Tab-separated table of C-alpha atoms in Angstrom:
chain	number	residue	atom	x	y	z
A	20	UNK	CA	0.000	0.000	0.000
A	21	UNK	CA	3.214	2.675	0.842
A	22	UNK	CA	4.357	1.854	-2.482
A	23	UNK	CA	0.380	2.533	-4.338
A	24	UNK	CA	0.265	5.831	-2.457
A	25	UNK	CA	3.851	6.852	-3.324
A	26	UNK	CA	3.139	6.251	-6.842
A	27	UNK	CA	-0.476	8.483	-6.480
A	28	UNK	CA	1.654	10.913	-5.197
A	29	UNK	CA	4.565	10.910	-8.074
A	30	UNK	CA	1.386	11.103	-10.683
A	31	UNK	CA	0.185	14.098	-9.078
A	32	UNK	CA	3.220	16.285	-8.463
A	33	UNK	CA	4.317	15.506	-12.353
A	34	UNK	CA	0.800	16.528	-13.606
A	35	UNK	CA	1.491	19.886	-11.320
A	36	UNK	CA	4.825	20.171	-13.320
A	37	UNK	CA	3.360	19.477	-16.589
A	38	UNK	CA	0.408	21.677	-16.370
A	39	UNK	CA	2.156	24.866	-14.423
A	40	UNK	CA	5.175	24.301	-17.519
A	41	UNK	CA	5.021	27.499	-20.152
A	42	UNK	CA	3.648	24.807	-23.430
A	43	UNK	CA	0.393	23.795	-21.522
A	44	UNK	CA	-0.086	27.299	-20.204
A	45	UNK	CA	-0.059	29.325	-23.306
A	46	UNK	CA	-4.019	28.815	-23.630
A	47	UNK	CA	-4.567	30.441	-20.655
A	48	UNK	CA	-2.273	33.653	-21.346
A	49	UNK	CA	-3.220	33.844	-24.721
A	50	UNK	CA	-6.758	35.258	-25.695
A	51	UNK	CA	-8.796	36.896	-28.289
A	52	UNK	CA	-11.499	39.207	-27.099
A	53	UNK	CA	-13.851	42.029	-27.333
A	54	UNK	CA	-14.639	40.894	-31.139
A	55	UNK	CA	-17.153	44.215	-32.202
A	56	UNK	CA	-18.954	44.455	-35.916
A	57	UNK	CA	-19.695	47.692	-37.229
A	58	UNK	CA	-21.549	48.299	-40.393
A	59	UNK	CA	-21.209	51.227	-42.390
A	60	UNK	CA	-22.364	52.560	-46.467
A	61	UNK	CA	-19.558	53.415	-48.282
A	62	UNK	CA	-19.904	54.067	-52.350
A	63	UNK	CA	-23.279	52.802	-52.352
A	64	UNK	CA	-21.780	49.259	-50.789
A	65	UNK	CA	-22.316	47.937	-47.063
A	66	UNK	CA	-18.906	47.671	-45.616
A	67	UNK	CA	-17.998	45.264	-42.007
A	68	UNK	CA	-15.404	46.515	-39.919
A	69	UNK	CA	-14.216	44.398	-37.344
A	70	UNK	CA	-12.571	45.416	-34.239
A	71	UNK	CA	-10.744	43.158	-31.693
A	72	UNK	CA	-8.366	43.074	-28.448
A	73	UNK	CA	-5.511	40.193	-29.162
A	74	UNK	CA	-2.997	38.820	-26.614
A	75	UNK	CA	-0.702	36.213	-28.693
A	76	UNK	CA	2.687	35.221	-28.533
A	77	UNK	CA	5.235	36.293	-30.688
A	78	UNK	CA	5.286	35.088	-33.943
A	79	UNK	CA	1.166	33.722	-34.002
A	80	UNK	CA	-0.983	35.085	-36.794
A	81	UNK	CA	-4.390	35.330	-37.158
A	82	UNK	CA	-7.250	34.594	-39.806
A	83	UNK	CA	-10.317	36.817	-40.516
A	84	UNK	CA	-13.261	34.382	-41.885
A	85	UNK	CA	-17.143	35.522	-42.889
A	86	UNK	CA	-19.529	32.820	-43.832
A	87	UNK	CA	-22.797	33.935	-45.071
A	88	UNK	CA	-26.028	31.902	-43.435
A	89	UNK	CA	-29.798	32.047	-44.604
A	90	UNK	CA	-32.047	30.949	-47.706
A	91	UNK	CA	-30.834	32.852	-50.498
A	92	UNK	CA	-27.358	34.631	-49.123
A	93	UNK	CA	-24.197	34.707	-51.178
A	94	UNK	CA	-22.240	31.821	-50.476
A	95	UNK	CA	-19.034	33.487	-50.796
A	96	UNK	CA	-17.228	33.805	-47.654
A	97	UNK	CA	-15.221	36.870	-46.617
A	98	UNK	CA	-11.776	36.112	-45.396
A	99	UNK	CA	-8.186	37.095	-44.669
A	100	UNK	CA	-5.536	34.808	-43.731
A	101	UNK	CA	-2.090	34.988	-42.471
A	102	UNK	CA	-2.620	38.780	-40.375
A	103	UNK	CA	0.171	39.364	-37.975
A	104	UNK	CA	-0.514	38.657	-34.772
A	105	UNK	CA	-0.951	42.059	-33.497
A	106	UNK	CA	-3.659	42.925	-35.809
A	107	UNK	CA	-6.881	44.318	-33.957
A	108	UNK	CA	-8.520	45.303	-36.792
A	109	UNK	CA	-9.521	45.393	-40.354
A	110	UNK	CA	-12.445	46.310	-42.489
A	111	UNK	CA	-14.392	44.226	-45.486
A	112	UNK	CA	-14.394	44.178	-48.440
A	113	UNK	CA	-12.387	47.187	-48.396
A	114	UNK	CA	-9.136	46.003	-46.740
A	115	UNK	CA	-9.002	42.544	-48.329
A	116	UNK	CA	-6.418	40.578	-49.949
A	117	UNK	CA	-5.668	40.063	-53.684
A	118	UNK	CA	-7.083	36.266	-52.835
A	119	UNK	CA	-10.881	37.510	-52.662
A	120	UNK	CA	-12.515	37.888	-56.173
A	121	UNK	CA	-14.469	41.134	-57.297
A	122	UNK	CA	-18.190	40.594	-55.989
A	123	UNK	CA	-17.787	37.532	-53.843
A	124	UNK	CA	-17.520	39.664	-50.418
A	125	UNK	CA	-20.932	41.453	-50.278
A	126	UNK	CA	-23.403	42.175	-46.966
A	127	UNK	CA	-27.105	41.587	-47.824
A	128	UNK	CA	-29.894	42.652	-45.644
A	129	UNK	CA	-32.258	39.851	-44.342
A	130	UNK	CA	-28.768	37.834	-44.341
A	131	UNK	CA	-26.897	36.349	-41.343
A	132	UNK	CA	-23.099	36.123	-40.827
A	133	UNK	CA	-20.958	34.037	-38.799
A	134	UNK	CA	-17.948	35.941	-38.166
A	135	UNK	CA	-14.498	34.046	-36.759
A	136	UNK	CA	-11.152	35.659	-35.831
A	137	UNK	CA	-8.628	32.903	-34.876
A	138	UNK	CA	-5.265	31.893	-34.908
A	139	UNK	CA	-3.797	29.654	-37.827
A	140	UNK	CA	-3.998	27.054	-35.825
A	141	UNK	CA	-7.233	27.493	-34.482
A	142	UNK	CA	-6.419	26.992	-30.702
A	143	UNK	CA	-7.747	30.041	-29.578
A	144	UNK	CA	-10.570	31.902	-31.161
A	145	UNK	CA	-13.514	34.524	-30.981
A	146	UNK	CA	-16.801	33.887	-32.731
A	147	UNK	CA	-20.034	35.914	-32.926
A	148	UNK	CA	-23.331	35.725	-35.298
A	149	UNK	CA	-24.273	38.971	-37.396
A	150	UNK	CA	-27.699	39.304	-38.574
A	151	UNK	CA	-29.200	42.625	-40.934
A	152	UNK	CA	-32.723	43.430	-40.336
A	153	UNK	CA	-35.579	43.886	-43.544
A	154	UNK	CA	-35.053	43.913	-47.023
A	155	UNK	CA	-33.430	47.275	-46.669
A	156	UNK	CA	-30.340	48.673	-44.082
A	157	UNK	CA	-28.629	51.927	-44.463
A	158	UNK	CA	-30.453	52.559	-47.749
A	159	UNK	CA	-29.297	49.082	-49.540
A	160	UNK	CA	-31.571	46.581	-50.640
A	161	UNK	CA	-31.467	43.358	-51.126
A	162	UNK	CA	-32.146	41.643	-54.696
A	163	UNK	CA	-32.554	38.093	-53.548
A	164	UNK	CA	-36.105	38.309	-54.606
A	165	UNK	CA	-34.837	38.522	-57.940
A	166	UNK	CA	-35.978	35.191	-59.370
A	167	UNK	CA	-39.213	35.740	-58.369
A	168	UNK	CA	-39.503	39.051	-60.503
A	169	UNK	CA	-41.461	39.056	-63.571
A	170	UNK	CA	-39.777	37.689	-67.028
A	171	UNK	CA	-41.038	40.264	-70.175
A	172	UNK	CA	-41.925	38.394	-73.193
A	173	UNK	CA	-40.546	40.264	-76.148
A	174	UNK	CA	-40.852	39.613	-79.738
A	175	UNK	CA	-40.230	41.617	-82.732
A	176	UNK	CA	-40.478	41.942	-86.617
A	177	UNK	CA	-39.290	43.850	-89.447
A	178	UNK	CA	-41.023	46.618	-90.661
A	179	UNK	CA	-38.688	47.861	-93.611
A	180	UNK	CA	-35.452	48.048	-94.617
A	181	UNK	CA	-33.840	49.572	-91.781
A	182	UNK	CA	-36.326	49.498	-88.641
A	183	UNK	CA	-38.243	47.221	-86.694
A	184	UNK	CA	-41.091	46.704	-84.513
A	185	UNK	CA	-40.497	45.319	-81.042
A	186	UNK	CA	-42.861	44.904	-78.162
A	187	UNK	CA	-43.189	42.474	-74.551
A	188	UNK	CA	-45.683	41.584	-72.441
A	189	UNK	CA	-44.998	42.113	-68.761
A	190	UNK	CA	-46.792	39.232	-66.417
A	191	UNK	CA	-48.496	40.382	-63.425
A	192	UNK	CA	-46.148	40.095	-59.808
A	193	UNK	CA	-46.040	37.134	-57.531
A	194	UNK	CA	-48.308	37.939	-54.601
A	195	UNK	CA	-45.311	36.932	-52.114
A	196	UNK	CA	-43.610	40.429	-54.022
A	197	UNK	CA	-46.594	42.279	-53.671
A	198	UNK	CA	-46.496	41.721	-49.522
A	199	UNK	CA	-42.715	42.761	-49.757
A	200	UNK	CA	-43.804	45.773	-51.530
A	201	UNK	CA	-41.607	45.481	-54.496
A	202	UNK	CA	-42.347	47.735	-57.283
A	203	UNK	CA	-41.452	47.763	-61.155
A	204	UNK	CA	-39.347	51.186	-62.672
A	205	UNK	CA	-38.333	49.899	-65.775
A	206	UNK	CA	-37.280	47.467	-68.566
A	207	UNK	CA	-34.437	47.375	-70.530
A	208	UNK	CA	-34.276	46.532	-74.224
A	209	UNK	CA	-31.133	45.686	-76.152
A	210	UNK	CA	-30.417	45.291	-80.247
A	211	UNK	CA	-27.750	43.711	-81.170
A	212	UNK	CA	-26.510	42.115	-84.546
A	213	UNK	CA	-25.548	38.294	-84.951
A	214	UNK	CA	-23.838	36.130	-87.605
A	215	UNK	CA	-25.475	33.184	-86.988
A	216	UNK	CA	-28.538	31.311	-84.693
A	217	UNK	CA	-27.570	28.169	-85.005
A	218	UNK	CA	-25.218	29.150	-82.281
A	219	UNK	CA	-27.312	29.965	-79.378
A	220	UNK	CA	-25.333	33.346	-78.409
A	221	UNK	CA	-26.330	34.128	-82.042
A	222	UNK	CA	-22.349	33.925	-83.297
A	223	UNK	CA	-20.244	37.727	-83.404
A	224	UNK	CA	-22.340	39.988	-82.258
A	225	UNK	CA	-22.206	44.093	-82.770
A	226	UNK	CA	-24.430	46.430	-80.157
A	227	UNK	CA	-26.874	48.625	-82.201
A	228	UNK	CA	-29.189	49.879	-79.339
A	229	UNK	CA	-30.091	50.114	-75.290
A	230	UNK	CA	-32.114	51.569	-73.564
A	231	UNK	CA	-34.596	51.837	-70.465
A	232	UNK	CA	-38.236	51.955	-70.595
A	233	UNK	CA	-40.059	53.750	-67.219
A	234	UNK	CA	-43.055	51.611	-66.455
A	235	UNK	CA	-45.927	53.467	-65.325
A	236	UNK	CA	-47.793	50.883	-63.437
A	237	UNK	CA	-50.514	51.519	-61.148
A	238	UNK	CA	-51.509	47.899	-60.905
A	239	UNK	CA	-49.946	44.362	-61.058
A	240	UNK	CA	-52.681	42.203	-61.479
A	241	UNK	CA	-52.473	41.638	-64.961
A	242	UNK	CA	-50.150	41.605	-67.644
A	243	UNK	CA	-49.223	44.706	-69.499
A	244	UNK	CA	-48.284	44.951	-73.158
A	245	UNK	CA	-46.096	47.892	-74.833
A	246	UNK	CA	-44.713	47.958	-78.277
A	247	UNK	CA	-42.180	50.141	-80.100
A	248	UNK	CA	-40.939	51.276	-83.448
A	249	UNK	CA	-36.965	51.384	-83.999
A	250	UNK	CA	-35.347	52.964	-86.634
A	251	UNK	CA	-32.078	51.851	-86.843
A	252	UNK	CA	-28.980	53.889	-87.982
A	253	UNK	CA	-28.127	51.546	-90.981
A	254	UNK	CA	-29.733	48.748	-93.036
A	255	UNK	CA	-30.549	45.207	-92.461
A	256	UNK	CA	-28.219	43.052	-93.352
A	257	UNK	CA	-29.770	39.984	-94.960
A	258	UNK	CA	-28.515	36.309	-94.228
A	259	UNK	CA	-27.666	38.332	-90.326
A	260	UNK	CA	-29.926	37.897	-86.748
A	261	UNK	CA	-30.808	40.448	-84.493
A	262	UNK	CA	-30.617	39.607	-80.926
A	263	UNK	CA	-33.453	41.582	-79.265
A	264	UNK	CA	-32.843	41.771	-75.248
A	265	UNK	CA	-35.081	42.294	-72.593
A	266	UNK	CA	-35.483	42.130	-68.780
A	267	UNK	CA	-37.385	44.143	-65.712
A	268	UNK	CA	-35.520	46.504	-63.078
A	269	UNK	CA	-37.295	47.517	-59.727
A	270	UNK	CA	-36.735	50.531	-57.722
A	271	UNK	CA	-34.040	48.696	-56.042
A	272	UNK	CA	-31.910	48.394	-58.660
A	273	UNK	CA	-32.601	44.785	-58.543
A	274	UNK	CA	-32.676	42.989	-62.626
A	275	UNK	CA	-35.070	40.391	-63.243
A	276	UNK	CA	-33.784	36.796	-65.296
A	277	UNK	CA	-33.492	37.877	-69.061
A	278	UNK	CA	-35.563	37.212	-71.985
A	279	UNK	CA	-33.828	36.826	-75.426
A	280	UNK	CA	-35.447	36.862	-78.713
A	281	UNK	CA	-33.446	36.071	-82.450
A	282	UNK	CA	-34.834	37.691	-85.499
A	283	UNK	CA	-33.419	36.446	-88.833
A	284	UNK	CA	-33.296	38.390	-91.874
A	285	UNK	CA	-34.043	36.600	-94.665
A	286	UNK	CA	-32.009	36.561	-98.320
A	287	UNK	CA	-33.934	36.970	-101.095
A	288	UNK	CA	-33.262	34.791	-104.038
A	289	UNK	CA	-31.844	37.642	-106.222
A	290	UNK	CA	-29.253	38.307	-103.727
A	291	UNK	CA	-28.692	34.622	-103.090
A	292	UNK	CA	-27.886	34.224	-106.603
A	293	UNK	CA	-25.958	37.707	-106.983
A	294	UNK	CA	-23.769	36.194	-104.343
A	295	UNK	CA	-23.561	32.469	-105.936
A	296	UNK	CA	-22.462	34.292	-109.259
A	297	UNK	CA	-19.726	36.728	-107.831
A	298	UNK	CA	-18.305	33.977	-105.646
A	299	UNK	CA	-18.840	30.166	-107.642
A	300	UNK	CA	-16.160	28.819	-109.444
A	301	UNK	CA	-16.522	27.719	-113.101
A	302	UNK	CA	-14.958	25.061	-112.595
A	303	UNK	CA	-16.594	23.539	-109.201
A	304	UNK	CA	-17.484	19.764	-108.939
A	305	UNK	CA	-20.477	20.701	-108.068
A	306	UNK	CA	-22.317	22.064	-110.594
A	307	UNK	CA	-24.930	18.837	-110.990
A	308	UNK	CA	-25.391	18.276	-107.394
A	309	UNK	CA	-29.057	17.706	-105.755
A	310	UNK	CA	-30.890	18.035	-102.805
A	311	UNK	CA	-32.521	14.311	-103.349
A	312	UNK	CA	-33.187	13.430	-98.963
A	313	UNK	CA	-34.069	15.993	-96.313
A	314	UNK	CA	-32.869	14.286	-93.679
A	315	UNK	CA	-29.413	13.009	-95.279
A	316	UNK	CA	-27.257	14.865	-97.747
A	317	UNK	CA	-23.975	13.292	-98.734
A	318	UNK	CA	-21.035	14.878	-100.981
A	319	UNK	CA	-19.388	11.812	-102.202
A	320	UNK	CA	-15.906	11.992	-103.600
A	321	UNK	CA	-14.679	15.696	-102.908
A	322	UNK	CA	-11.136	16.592	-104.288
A	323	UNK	CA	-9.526	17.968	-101.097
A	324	UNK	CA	-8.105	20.339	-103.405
A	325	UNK	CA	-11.423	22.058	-103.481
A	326	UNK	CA	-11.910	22.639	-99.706
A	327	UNK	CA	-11.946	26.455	-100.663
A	328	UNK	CA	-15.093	26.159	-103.011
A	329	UNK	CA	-16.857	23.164	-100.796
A	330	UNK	CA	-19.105	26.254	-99.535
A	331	UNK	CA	-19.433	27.466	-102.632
A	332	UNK	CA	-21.810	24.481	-103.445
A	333	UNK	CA	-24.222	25.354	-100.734
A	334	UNK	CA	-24.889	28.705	-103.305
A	335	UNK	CA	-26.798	26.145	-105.389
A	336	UNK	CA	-29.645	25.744	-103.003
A	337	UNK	CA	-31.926	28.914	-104.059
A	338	UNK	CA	-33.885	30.404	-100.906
A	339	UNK	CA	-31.177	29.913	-98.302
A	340	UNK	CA	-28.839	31.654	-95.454
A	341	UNK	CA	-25.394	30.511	-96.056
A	342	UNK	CA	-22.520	31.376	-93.161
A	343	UNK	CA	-19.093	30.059	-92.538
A	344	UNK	CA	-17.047	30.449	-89.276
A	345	UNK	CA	-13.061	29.904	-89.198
A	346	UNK	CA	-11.546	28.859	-86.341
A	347	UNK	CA	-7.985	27.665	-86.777
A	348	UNK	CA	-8.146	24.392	-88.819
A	349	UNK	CA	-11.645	23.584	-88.369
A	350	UNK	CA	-14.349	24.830	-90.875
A	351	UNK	CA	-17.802	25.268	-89.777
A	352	UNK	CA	-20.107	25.550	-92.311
A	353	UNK	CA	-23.946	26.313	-91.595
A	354	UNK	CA	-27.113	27.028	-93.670
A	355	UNK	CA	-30.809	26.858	-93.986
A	356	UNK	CA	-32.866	26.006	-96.711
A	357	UNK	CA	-37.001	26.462	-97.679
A	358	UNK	CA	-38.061	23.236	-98.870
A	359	UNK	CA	-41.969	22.876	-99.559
A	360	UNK	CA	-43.433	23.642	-96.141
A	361	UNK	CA	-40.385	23.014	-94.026
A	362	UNK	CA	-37.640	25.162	-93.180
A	363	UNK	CA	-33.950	23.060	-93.108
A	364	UNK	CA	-31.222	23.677	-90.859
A	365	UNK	CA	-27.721	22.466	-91.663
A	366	UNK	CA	-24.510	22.182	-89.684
A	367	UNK	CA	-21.337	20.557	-90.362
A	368	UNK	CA	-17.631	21.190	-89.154
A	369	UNK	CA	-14.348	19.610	-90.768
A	370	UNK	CA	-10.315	19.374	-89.284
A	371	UNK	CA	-8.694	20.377	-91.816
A	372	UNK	CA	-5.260	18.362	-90.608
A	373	UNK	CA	-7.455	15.214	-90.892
A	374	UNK	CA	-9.449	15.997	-94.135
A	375	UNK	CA	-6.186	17.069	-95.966
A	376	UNK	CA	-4.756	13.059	-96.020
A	377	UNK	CA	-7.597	11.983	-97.362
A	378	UNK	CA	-8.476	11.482	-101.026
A	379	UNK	CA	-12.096	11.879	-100.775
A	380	UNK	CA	-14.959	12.442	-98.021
A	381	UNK	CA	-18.251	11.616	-97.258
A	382	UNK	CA	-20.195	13.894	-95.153
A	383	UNK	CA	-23.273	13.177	-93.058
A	384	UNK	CA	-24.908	16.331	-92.281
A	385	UNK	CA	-27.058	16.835	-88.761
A	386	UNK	CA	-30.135	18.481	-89.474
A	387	UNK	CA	-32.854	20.203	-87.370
A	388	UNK	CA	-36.544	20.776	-89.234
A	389	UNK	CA	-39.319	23.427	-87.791
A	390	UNK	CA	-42.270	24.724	-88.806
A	391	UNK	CA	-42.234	27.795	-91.832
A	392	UNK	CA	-44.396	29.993	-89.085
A	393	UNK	CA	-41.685	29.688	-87.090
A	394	UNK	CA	-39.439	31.728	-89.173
A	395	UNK	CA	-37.468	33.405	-85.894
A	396	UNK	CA	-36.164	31.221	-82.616
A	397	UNK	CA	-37.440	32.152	-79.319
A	398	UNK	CA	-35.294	31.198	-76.471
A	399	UNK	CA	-36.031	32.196	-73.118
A	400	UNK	CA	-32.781	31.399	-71.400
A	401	UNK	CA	-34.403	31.276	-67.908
A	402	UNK	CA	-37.190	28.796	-68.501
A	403	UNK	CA	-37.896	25.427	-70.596
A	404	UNK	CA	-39.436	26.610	-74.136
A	405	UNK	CA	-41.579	24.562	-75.835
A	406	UNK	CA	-41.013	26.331	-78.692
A	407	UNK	CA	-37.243	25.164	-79.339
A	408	UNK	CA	-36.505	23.654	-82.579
A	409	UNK	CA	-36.414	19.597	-82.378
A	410	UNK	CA	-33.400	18.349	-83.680
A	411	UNK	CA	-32.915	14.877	-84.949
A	412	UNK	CA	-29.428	13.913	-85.174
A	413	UNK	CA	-28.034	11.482	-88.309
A	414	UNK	CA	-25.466	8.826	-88.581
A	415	UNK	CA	-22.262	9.879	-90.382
A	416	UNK	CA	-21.894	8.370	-93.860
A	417	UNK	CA	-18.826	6.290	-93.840
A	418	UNK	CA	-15.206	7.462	-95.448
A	419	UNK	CA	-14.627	6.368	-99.260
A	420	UNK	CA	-11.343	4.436	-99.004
């Protein structure tokens, strides 16, 4: 038994030692306290700054971190790592690093934030939660209501040669925006010119026109329709798309989803074959080629030394939009044809490294068929549309050996 309580004894007075020795005491010297938010409008931004009282040891450095909570919040976190150790303050976004991204560190109202000071290590630290009241704080407003403002449905058609007729329909408000009192100032419509729409950015595009339209509103209970006449500053340009853009902007400065609308502008068959004549070669192979299948059209034994007129032999086709994009050795080549009551819609790309070894080629085109009526492609970018063309892909034709 004298040996047992010797040995209690021993265990004690070297847990004494351990605990009174300078490495298991640094916790209790060492603290982080006093952690205040303040948050102040700066530039038409909400701005944190964060004040602290530190007592660290030499050489300990400390990390900043902001995590956004709630339904709807940002989910970028503010945050600052590596401060020295004798940092007891510092102010966001304003102060941050070259490591946080342009619009990731933002302060919504109706948001909460969990805000952490700590060492890199993490053994001592200071936490607190951060909530802003309303929809509103300091004069900022929060958009995160902005999916459930109304989409405009715009359309538009040509009038003449150089102007066009453009209007949208505004859906009444969601009753849940209504209660938050959220009201409509305006909606913005954008022209600009495309090269293509079988690319769904509409290809190279060229600004024409923007501007914003006050709504006068006195009611949201039902949809509202305006329409507009545009005269723009130069022609048409057949075989080109206009790219008519449109969304909604409240008093808060918050922008609805955006609705896109692509408006073609047709060639006419005199400047189709104008532009066959000034740019066909007497000589190309294909002079007696037919459009015999809709859903299949195959060039069959192509001298590769004609890659430079194998456009050219679209020109045949009367009726029909004819555009061809370089991009380093790959040819895209895209048209559309008016065939009876169907409108055609042709795509095909080549490598030129691979094409140039081989003596002949087969190609297999991919076609899309809609509807004459349907003579412009709506696409609301936002939503499912019923309205997109249905596209039926085809085999490729195999390679002549």
């Amino acid at each position: 038994m004298t040996y047992k309580r010797a040995g209690v004894v021993w265990f004690l007075i070297m847990c004494y030692i351990k605990l009174s020795s300078p490495a298991y005491t640094k916790n209790s010297t060492e603290s982080i306290d006093d952690l205040v938010t303040t948050l102040f409008k700066e530039d038409g931004s909400l701005l944190l700054n964060l004040k602290w009282r530190a007592r660290l040891n030499p050489g300990t450095n400390l990390d900043v971190i902001i995590n956004p909570r709630g339904e709807g919040c940002s989910n970028k976190p503010c945050s600052e790592y590596g401060l020295p150790g004798n940092t007891t303050e510092i102010t966001f976004p304003k102060d941050v690093g070259q490591f946080i991204e342009y619009g990731q560190c933002t302060f919504e109202p109706g948001c909460s934030y969990f805000v952490k000071v700590t060492t890199e290590k993490r053994h001592i630290q200071r936490n607190l939660t951060m909530t802003l009241p309303g929809d509103c704080y300091l004069g900022i407003c929060s958009c995160r209501h902005f999916k459930d403002l109304p989409i405009p449905d715009v359309s538009a058609g040509i009038l003449d040669s150089n102007s066009l007729n453009i209007s949208w329909t505004i859906p009444p408000l969601k009753s849940k925006l209504l209660e938050r009192n959220v009201t409509l100032n305006s909606v913005f419509i954008s022209i600009s010119q495309g090269n293509t729409q079988l690319l769904t950015w509409g290809g190279k595009q060229s600004s024409i026109y923007s501007h914003f339209y006050p709504l006068n509103l006195t009611t949201y209970n039902h949809s509202t329709t305006s329409k507009h006449h545009f005269n723009l500053s130069t022609k048409l340009v057949p075989g080109s798309y206009y790219i008519i853009r449109a969304h909604i902007v409240d008093v808060r400065g918050c922008r609805s989803r955006e609705s896109i609308f692509t408006l073609p502008v047709r060639v006419t068959k005199n400047e189709s074959r104008q532009s066959t004549e000034s740019t066909s070669s007497k000589n190309s192979p294909f002079h007696d080629w037919k459009v015999t299948e809709l859903l299949e059209i195959v060039l069959r034994q192509v001298d590769m030394s004609a890659v430079s007129t194998f456009a050219v032999a679209m020109q045949i086709i009367q009726d029909f939009c004819l555009h061809i994009l370089l991009n380093g050795n790959r040819i895209t080549k895209a048209f559309s044809v008016q065939l009876g009551n169907r409108t055609l819609n042709v795509e095909t790309q080549h490598h030129l490294e691979y094409v140039a070894h081989k003596p002949a080629l087969d190609v297999g085109l991919l076609c899309s068929l809609m509807p004459p009526e349907n003579n412009s492609a709506h696409t609301d970018i936002t939503q499912d549309d019923s309205r997109k063309m249905d596209v039926t892909h085809l085999p490729m034709s195999p390679m002549i050996r």
